[in-house]
Short mmCIF file of C-alpha atoms in Angstrom, two decimals:
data_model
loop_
_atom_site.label_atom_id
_atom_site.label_comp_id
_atom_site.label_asym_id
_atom_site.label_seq_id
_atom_site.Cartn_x
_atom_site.Cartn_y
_atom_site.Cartn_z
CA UNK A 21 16.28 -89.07 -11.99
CA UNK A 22 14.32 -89.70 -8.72
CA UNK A 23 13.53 -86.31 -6.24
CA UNK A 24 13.77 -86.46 -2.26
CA UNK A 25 10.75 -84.16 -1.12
CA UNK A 26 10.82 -84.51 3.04
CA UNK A 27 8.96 -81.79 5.39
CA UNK A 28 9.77 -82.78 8.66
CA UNK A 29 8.14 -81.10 12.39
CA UNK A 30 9.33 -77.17 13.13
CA UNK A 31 12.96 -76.50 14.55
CA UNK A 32 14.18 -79.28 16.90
CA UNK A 33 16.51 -76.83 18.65
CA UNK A 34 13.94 -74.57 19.92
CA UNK A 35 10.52 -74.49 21.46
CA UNK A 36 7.75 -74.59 18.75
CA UNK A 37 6.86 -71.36 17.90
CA UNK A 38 3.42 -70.20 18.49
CA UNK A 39 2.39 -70.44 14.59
CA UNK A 40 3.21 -74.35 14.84
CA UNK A 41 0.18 -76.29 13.41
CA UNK A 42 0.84 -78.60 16.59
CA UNK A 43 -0.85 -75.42 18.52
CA UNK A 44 -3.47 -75.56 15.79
CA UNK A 45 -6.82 -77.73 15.94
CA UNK A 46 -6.72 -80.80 15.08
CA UNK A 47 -10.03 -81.52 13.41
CA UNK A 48 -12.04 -84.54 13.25
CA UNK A 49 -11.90 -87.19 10.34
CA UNK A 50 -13.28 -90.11 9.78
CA UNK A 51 -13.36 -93.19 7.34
CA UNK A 52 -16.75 -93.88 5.32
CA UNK A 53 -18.71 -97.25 5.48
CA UNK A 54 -17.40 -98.55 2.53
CA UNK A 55 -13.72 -97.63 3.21
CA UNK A 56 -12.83 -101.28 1.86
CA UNK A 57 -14.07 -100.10 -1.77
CA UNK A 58 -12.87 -96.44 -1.70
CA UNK A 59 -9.84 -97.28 -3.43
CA UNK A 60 -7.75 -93.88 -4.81
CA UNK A 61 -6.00 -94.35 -7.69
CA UNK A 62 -2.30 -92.26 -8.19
CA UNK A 63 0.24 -91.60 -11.28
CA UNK A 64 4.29 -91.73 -10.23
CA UNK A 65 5.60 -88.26 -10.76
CA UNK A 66 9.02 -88.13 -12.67
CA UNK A 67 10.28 -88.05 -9.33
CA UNK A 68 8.95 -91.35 -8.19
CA UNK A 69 6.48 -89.93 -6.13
CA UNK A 70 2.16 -90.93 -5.96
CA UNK A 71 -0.04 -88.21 -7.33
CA UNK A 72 -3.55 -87.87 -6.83
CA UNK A 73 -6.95 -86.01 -6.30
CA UNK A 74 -8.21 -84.31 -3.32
CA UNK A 75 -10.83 -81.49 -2.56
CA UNK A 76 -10.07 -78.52 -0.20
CA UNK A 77 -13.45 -77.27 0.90
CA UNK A 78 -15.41 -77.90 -1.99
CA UNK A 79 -12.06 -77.23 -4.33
CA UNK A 80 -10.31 -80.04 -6.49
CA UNK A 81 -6.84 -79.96 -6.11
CA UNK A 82 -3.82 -82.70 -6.60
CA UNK A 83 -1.63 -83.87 -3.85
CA UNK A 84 1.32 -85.67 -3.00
CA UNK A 85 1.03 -88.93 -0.56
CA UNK A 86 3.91 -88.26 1.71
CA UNK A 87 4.29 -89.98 4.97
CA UNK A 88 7.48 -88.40 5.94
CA UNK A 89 5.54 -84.84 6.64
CA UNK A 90 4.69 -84.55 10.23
CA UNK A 91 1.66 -82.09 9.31
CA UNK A 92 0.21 -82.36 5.91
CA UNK A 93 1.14 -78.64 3.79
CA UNK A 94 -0.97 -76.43 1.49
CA UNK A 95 0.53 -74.88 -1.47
CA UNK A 96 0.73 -70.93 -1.18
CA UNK A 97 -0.39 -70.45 -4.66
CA UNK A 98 -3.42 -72.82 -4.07
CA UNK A 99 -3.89 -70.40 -0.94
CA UNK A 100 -3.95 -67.72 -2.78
CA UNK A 101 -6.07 -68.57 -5.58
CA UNK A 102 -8.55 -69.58 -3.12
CA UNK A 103 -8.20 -66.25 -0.94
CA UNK A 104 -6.93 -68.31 2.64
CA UNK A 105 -6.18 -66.75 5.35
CA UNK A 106 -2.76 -67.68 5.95
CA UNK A 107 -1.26 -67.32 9.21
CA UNK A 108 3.02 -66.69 8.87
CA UNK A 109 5.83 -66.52 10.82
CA UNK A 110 7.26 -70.12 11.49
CA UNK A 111 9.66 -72.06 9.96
CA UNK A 112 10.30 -76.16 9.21
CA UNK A 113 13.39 -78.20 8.56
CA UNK A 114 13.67 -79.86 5.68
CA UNK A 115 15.70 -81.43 2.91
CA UNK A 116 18.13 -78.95 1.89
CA UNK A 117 17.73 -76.24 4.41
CA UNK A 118 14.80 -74.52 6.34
CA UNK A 119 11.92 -72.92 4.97
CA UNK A 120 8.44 -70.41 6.22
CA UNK A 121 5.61 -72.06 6.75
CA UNK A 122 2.15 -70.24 7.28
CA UNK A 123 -0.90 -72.27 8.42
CA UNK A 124 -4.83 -71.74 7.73
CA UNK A 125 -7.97 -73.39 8.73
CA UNK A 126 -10.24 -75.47 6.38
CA UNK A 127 -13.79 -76.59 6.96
CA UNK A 128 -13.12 -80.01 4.92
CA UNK A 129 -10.49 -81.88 3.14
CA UNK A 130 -11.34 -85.08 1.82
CA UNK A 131 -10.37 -88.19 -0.70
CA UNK A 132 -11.20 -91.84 -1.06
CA UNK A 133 -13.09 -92.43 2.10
CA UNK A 134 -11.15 -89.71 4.25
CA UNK A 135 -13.01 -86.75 5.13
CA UNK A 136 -11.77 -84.48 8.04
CA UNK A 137 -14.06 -82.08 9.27
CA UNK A 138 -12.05 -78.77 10.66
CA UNK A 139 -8.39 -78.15 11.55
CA UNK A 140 -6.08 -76.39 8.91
CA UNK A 141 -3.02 -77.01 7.08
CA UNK A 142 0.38 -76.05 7.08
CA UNK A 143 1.34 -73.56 4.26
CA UNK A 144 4.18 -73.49 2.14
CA UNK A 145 5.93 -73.04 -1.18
CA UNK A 146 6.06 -76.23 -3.00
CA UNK A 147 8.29 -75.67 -6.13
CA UNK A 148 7.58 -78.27 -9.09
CA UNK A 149 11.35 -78.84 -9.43
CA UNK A 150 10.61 -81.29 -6.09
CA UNK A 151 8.37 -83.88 -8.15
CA UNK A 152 10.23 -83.19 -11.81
CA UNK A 153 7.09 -81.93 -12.92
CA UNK A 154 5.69 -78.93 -15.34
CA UNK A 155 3.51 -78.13 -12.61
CA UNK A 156 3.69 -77.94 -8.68
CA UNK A 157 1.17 -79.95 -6.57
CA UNK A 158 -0.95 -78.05 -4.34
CA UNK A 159 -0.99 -80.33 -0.86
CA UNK A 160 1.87 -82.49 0.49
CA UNK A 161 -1.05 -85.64 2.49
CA UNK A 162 1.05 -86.06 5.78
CA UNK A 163 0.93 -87.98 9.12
CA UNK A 164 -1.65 -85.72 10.76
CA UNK A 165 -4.88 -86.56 7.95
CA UNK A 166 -3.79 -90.65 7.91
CA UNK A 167 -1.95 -91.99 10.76
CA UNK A 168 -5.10 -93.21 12.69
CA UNK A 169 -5.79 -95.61 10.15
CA UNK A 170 -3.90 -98.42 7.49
CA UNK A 171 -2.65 -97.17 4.07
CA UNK A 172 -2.60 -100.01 1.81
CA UNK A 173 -0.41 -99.05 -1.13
CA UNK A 174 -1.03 -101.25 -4.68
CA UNK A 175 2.06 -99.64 -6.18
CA UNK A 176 1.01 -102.54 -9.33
CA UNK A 177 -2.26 -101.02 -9.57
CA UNK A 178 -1.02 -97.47 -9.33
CA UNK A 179 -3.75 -97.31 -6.25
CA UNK A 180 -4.36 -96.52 -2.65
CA UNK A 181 -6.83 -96.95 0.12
CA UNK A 182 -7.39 -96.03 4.06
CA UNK A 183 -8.51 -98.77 6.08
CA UNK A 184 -9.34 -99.18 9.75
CA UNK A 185 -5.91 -99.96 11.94
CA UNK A 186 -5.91 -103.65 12.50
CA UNK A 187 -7.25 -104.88 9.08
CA UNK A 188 -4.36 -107.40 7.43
CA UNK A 189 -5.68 -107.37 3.87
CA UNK A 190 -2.71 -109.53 2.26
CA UNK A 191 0.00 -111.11 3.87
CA UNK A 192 3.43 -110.34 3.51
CA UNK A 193 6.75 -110.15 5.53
CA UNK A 194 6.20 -107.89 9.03
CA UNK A 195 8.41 -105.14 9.45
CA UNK A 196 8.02 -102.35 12.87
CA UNK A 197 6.55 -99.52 12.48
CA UNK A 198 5.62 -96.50 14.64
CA UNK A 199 5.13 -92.54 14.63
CA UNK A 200 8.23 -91.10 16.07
CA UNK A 201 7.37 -88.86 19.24
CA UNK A 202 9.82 -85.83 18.46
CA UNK A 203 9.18 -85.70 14.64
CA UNK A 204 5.56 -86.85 14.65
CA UNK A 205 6.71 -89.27 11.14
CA UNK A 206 6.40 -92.78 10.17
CA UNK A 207 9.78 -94.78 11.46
CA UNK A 208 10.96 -97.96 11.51
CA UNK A 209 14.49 -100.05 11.43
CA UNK A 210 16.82 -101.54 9.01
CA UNK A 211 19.57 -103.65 9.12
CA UNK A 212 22.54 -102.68 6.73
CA UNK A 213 26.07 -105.01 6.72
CA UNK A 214 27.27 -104.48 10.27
CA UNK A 215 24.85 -101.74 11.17
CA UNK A 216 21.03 -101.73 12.80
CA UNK A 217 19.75 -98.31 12.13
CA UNK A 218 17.12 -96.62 13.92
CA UNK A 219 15.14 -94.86 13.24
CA UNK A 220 14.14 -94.99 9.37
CA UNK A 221 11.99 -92.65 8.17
CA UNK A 222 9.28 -94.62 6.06
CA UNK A 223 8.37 -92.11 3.70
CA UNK A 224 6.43 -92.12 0.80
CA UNK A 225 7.04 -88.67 -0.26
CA UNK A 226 10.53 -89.77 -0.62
CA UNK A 227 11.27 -90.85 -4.75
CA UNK A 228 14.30 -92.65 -4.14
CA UNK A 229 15.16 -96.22 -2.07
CA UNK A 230 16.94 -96.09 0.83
CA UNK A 231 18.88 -93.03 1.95
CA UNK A 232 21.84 -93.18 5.01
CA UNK A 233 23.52 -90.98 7.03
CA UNK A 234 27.44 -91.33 6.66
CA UNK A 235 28.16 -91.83 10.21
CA UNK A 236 25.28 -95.29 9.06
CA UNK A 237 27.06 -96.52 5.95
CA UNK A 238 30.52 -96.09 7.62
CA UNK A 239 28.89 -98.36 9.91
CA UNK A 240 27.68 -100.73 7.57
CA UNK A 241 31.10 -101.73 6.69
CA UNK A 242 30.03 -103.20 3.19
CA UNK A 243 32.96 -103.81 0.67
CA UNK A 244 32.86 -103.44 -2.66
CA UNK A 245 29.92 -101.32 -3.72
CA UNK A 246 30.83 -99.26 -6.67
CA UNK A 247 29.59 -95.62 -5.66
CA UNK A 248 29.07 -92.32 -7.68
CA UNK A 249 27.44 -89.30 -7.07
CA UNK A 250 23.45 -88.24 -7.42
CA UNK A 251 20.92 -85.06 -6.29
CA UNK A 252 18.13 -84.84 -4.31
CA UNK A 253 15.41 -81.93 -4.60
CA UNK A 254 13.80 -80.73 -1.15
CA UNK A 255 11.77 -78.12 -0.08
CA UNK A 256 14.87 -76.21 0.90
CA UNK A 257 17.01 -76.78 -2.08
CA UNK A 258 19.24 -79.76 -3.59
CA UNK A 259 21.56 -81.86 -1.70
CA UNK A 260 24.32 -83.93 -2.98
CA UNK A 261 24.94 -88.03 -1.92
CA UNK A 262 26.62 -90.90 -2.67
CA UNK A 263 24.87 -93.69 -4.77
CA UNK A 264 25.18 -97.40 -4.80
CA UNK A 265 23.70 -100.63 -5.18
CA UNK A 266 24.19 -103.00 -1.85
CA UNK A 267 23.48 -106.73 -2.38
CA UNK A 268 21.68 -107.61 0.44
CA UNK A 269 19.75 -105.48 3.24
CA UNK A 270 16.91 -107.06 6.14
CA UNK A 271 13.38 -104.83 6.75
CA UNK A 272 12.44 -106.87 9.60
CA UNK A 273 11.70 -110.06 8.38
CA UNK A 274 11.81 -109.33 5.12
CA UNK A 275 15.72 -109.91 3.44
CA UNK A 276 15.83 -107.39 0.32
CA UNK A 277 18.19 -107.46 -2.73
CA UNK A 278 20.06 -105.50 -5.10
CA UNK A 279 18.78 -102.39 -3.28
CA UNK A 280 19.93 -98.94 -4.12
CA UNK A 281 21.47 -96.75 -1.04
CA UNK A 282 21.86 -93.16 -0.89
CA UNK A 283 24.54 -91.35 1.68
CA UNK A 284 23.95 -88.02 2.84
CA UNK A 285 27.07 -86.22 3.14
CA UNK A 286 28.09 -85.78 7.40
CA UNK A 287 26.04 -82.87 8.77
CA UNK A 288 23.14 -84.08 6.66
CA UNK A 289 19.25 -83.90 6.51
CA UNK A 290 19.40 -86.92 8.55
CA UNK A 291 21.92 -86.02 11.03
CA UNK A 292 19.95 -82.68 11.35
CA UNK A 293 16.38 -84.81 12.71
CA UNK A 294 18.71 -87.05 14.38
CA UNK A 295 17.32 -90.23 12.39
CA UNK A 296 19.19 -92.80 10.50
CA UNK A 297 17.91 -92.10 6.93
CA UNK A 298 14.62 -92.80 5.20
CA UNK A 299 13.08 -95.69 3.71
CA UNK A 300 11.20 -94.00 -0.07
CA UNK A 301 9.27 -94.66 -2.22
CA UNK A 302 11.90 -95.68 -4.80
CA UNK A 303 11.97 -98.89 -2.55
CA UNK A 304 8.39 -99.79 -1.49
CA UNK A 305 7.06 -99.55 -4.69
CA UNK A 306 8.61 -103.31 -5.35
CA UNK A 307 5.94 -104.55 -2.92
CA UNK A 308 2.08 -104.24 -2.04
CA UNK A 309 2.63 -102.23 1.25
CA UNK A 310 0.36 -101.94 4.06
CA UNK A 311 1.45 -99.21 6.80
CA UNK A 312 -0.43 -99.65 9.96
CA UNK A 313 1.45 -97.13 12.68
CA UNK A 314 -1.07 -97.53 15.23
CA UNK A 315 -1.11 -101.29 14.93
CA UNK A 316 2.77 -100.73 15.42
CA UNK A 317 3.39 -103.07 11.61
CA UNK A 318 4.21 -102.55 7.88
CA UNK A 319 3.58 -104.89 5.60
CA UNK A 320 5.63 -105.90 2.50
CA UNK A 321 4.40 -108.54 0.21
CA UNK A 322 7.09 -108.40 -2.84
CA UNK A 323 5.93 -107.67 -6.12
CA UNK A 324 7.50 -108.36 -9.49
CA UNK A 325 10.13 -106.23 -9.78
CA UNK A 326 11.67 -107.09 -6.09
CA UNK A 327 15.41 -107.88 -5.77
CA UNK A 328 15.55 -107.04 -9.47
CA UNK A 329 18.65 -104.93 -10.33
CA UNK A 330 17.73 -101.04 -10.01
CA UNK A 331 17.63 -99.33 -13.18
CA UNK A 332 21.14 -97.44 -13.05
CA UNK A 333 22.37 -94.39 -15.26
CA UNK A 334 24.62 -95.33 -18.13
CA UNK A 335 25.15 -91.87 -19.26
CA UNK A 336 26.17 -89.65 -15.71
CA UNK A 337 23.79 -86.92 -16.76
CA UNK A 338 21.03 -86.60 -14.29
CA UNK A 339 18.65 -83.88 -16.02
CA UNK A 340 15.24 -82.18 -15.53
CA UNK A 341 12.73 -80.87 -18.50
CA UNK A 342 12.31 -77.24 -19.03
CA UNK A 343 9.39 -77.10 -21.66
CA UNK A 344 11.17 -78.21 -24.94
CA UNK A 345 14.93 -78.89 -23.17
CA UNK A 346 16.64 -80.54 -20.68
CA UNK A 347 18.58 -78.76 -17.91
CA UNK A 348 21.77 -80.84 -16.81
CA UNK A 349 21.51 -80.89 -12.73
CA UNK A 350 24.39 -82.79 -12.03
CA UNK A 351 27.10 -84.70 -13.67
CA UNK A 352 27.77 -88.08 -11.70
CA UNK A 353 31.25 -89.04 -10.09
CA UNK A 354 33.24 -91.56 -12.70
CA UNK A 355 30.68 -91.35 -15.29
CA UNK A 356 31.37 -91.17 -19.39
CA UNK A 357 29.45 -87.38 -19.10
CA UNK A 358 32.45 -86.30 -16.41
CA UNK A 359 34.87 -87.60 -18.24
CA UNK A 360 33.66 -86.15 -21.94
CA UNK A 361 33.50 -82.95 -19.65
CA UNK A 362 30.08 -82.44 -19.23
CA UNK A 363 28.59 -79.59 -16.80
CA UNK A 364 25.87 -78.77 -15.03
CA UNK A 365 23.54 -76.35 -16.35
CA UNK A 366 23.83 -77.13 -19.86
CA UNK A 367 20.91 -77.71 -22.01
CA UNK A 368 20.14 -80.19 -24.42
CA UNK A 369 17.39 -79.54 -27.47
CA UNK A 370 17.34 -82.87 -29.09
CA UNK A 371 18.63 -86.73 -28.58
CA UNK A 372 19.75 -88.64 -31.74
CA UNK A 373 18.26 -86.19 -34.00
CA UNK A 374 14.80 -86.43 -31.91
CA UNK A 375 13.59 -82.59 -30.38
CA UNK A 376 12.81 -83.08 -27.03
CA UNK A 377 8.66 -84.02 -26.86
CA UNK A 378 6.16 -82.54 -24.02
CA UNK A 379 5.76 -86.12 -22.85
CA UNK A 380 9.22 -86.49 -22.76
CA UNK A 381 8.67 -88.05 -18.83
CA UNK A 382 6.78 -90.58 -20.48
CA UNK A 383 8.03 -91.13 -23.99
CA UNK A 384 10.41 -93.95 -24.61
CA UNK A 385 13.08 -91.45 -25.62
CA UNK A 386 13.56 -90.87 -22.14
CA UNK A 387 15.40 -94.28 -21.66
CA UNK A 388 18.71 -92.99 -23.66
CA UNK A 389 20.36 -92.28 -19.80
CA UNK A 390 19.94 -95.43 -18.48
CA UNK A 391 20.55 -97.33 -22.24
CA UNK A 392 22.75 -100.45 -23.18
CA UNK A 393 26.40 -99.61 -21.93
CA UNK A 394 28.26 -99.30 -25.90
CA UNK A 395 25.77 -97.27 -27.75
CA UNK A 396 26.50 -94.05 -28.87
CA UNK A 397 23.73 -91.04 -28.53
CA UNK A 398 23.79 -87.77 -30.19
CA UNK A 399 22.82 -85.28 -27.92
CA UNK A 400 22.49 -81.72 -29.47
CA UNK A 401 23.03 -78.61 -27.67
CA UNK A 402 20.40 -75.84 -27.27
CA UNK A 403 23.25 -73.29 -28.50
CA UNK A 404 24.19 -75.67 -31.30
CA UNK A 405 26.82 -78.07 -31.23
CA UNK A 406 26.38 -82.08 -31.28
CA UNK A 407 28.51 -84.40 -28.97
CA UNK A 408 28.46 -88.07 -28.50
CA UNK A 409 28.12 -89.60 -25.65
CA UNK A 410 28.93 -93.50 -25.07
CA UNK A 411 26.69 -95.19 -22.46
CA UNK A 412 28.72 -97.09 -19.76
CA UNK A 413 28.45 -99.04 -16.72
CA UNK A 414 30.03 -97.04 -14.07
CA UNK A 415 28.75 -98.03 -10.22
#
């Protein structure tokens, strides 16, 4: 199951209101010396997205990498465990509906060979349901702390690091690549069948591949994708799309494969911003990526895994982990779980006689969803009863 976690800038349809942190200072930050060495290293969340260490004046905390977040956003609970003054009152758009943000000032948040002196942070909730962990992250690392500079992401060696703009430390195919003027996010363009759409959000807080608008895909003309149905977890709640695998889509000069393609239903997230979708992390992490917005490029030198087919569920069931069970979310379109009459919200307490493990994110009995199409699994029921499920292809 792959998450969507997207904070975009305050309320398009109205002036920003005075708690925006685009009235709030700015700060000053800086790379060290050694930048070129200060590499970061990251984990992939269940929900695809990369994990990693930071310090909040003086205090250790873990945070999110997520270039789709016009200003970066503090965790109330970490705000309240370290007694900030929070500032409320405004409110943000983003996927799944609109929530409050707060903001406070910090003397010093810094990782790798970042350190910004001053400015704040926005401040909201940040639910662990939107990276499919146990626990919630405390800091969402937007545009505002990195955009100055060149992220080079080493998805392979689960690694990051901040470079000065300009530096080209691999080569790779050159795709554009910009900060949008009304969102204040990384964008960029795709080409899709019939369709050019602009702009892409390129955002790394973003677990799954490519995501469209309808009004895009309906655009794209491409016959004969086999589609079903997925969810995405935002900040503001779950949305439903359409899923499929398109053969062939062009990233500037780069011409990728077998790429999976979200559509937001008409009215969407998308729509909302006004922007054609968002490129996530589901996709860049098939290539060594180097996103340079002030040197107007990104980078994409393909990795092992590019243009190989996209893991795909056999089972319909797309479920999260409640301590020792899984929750059903959502039962896919076409799928064998719709048509054994699975439903969401059920809860499942062991899988082939196996009780559900606390690693289960990371224990190879996690692969029964996405296993060979003709097996049979036993899943058994928190409230008691066993059924079999046969694994399928289905999109």
């Amino acid at each position: 199951m792959f998450l969507a976690l997207l904070l975009a800038a305050a309320t398009a349809a109205a002036p920003l209101p005075p708690i925006s942190p685009a009235a709030q200072p700015r700060g000053s930050s800086a790379l060290a010396p050694d930048a070129e060495s200060r590499w970061v290293p990251f984990d992939l969340t269940p929900g695809n997205q990369l994990r990693f260490s930071v310090e909040i004046d003086g205090r250790a905390a873990t945070a999110i990498l997520d270039t789709g977040v016009s200003y970066s956003v503090l965790s109330r609970r970490f705000a309240e465990r370290a007694a900030l003054k929070v500032t409320s009152g405004g409110s943000a758009t983003a996927i799944g509906g609109i929530v409050s943000i707060g903001w406070t000032a910090t003397r010093k948040v810094s990782f790798g060979s970042l350190t910004r002196q001053g400015g704040g942070l926005a401040v909201a909730t940040l639910p662990a349901l939107a990276t499919g962990s146990a626990e919630p992250v405390d800091l969402l690392v937007g545009r505002d702390l990195i955009e100055k500079f060149a992220l080079d992401l080493d998805y392979a060696g689960r690694r990051f690091r901040l470079l000065p703009s300009g530096r080209m430390p691999f080569r790779g195919f050159t795709a554009p690549l910009t900060i949008s003027r009304d969102r204040l996010v990384y964008v960029s363009a795709l080409s899709l069948g019939a369709a050019h759409l602009q702009p892409m959000i390129v955002d790394t807080g973003d677990g799954s591949s490519v995501t469209v608008t309808d009004a895009g895909w309906t655009a794209a003309k491409i016959a004969g994708v086999r589609t079903t149905t997925t969810i995405s977890f935002g900040l503001g709640g779950t949305v439903t799309s359409t899923i499929g695998i398109v053969p062939t889509l062009r990233l500037g000069e780069l011409t990728a494969r077998n790429v999976e393609v979200r559509v937001e239903p008409a009215g969407g997230f998308s729509e909302t911003i006004q922007s054609a979708g968002r490129i996530g992390s589901g996709f860049l992490q098939n290539y060594r990526v180097l996103l340079d917005p002030a040197a107007r490029r990104m980078i994409l030198a393909p990795g092992a895994t590019a243009d190989r087919p996209p893991l795909r569920s056999t089972s319909g069931l797309l479920v999260g982990i409640d301590r020792d069970r899984l929750r059903v979310l959502h039962v896919m379109r076409g799928g064998p779980a719709e048509r054994d009459g699975w439903s969401a919200g059920e809860t499942i307490c062991a899988i082939d006689g196996q009780p559900i493990p606390r690693d289960y994110a990371t224990n190879p009995l996690a692969t029964w969803s996405a296993g060979t199409p003709g097996r049979m699994v036993r899943l058994r029921l928190c409230d008691g009863p066993e059924r079999q499920l046969t694994l399928q292809h289905f999109y």
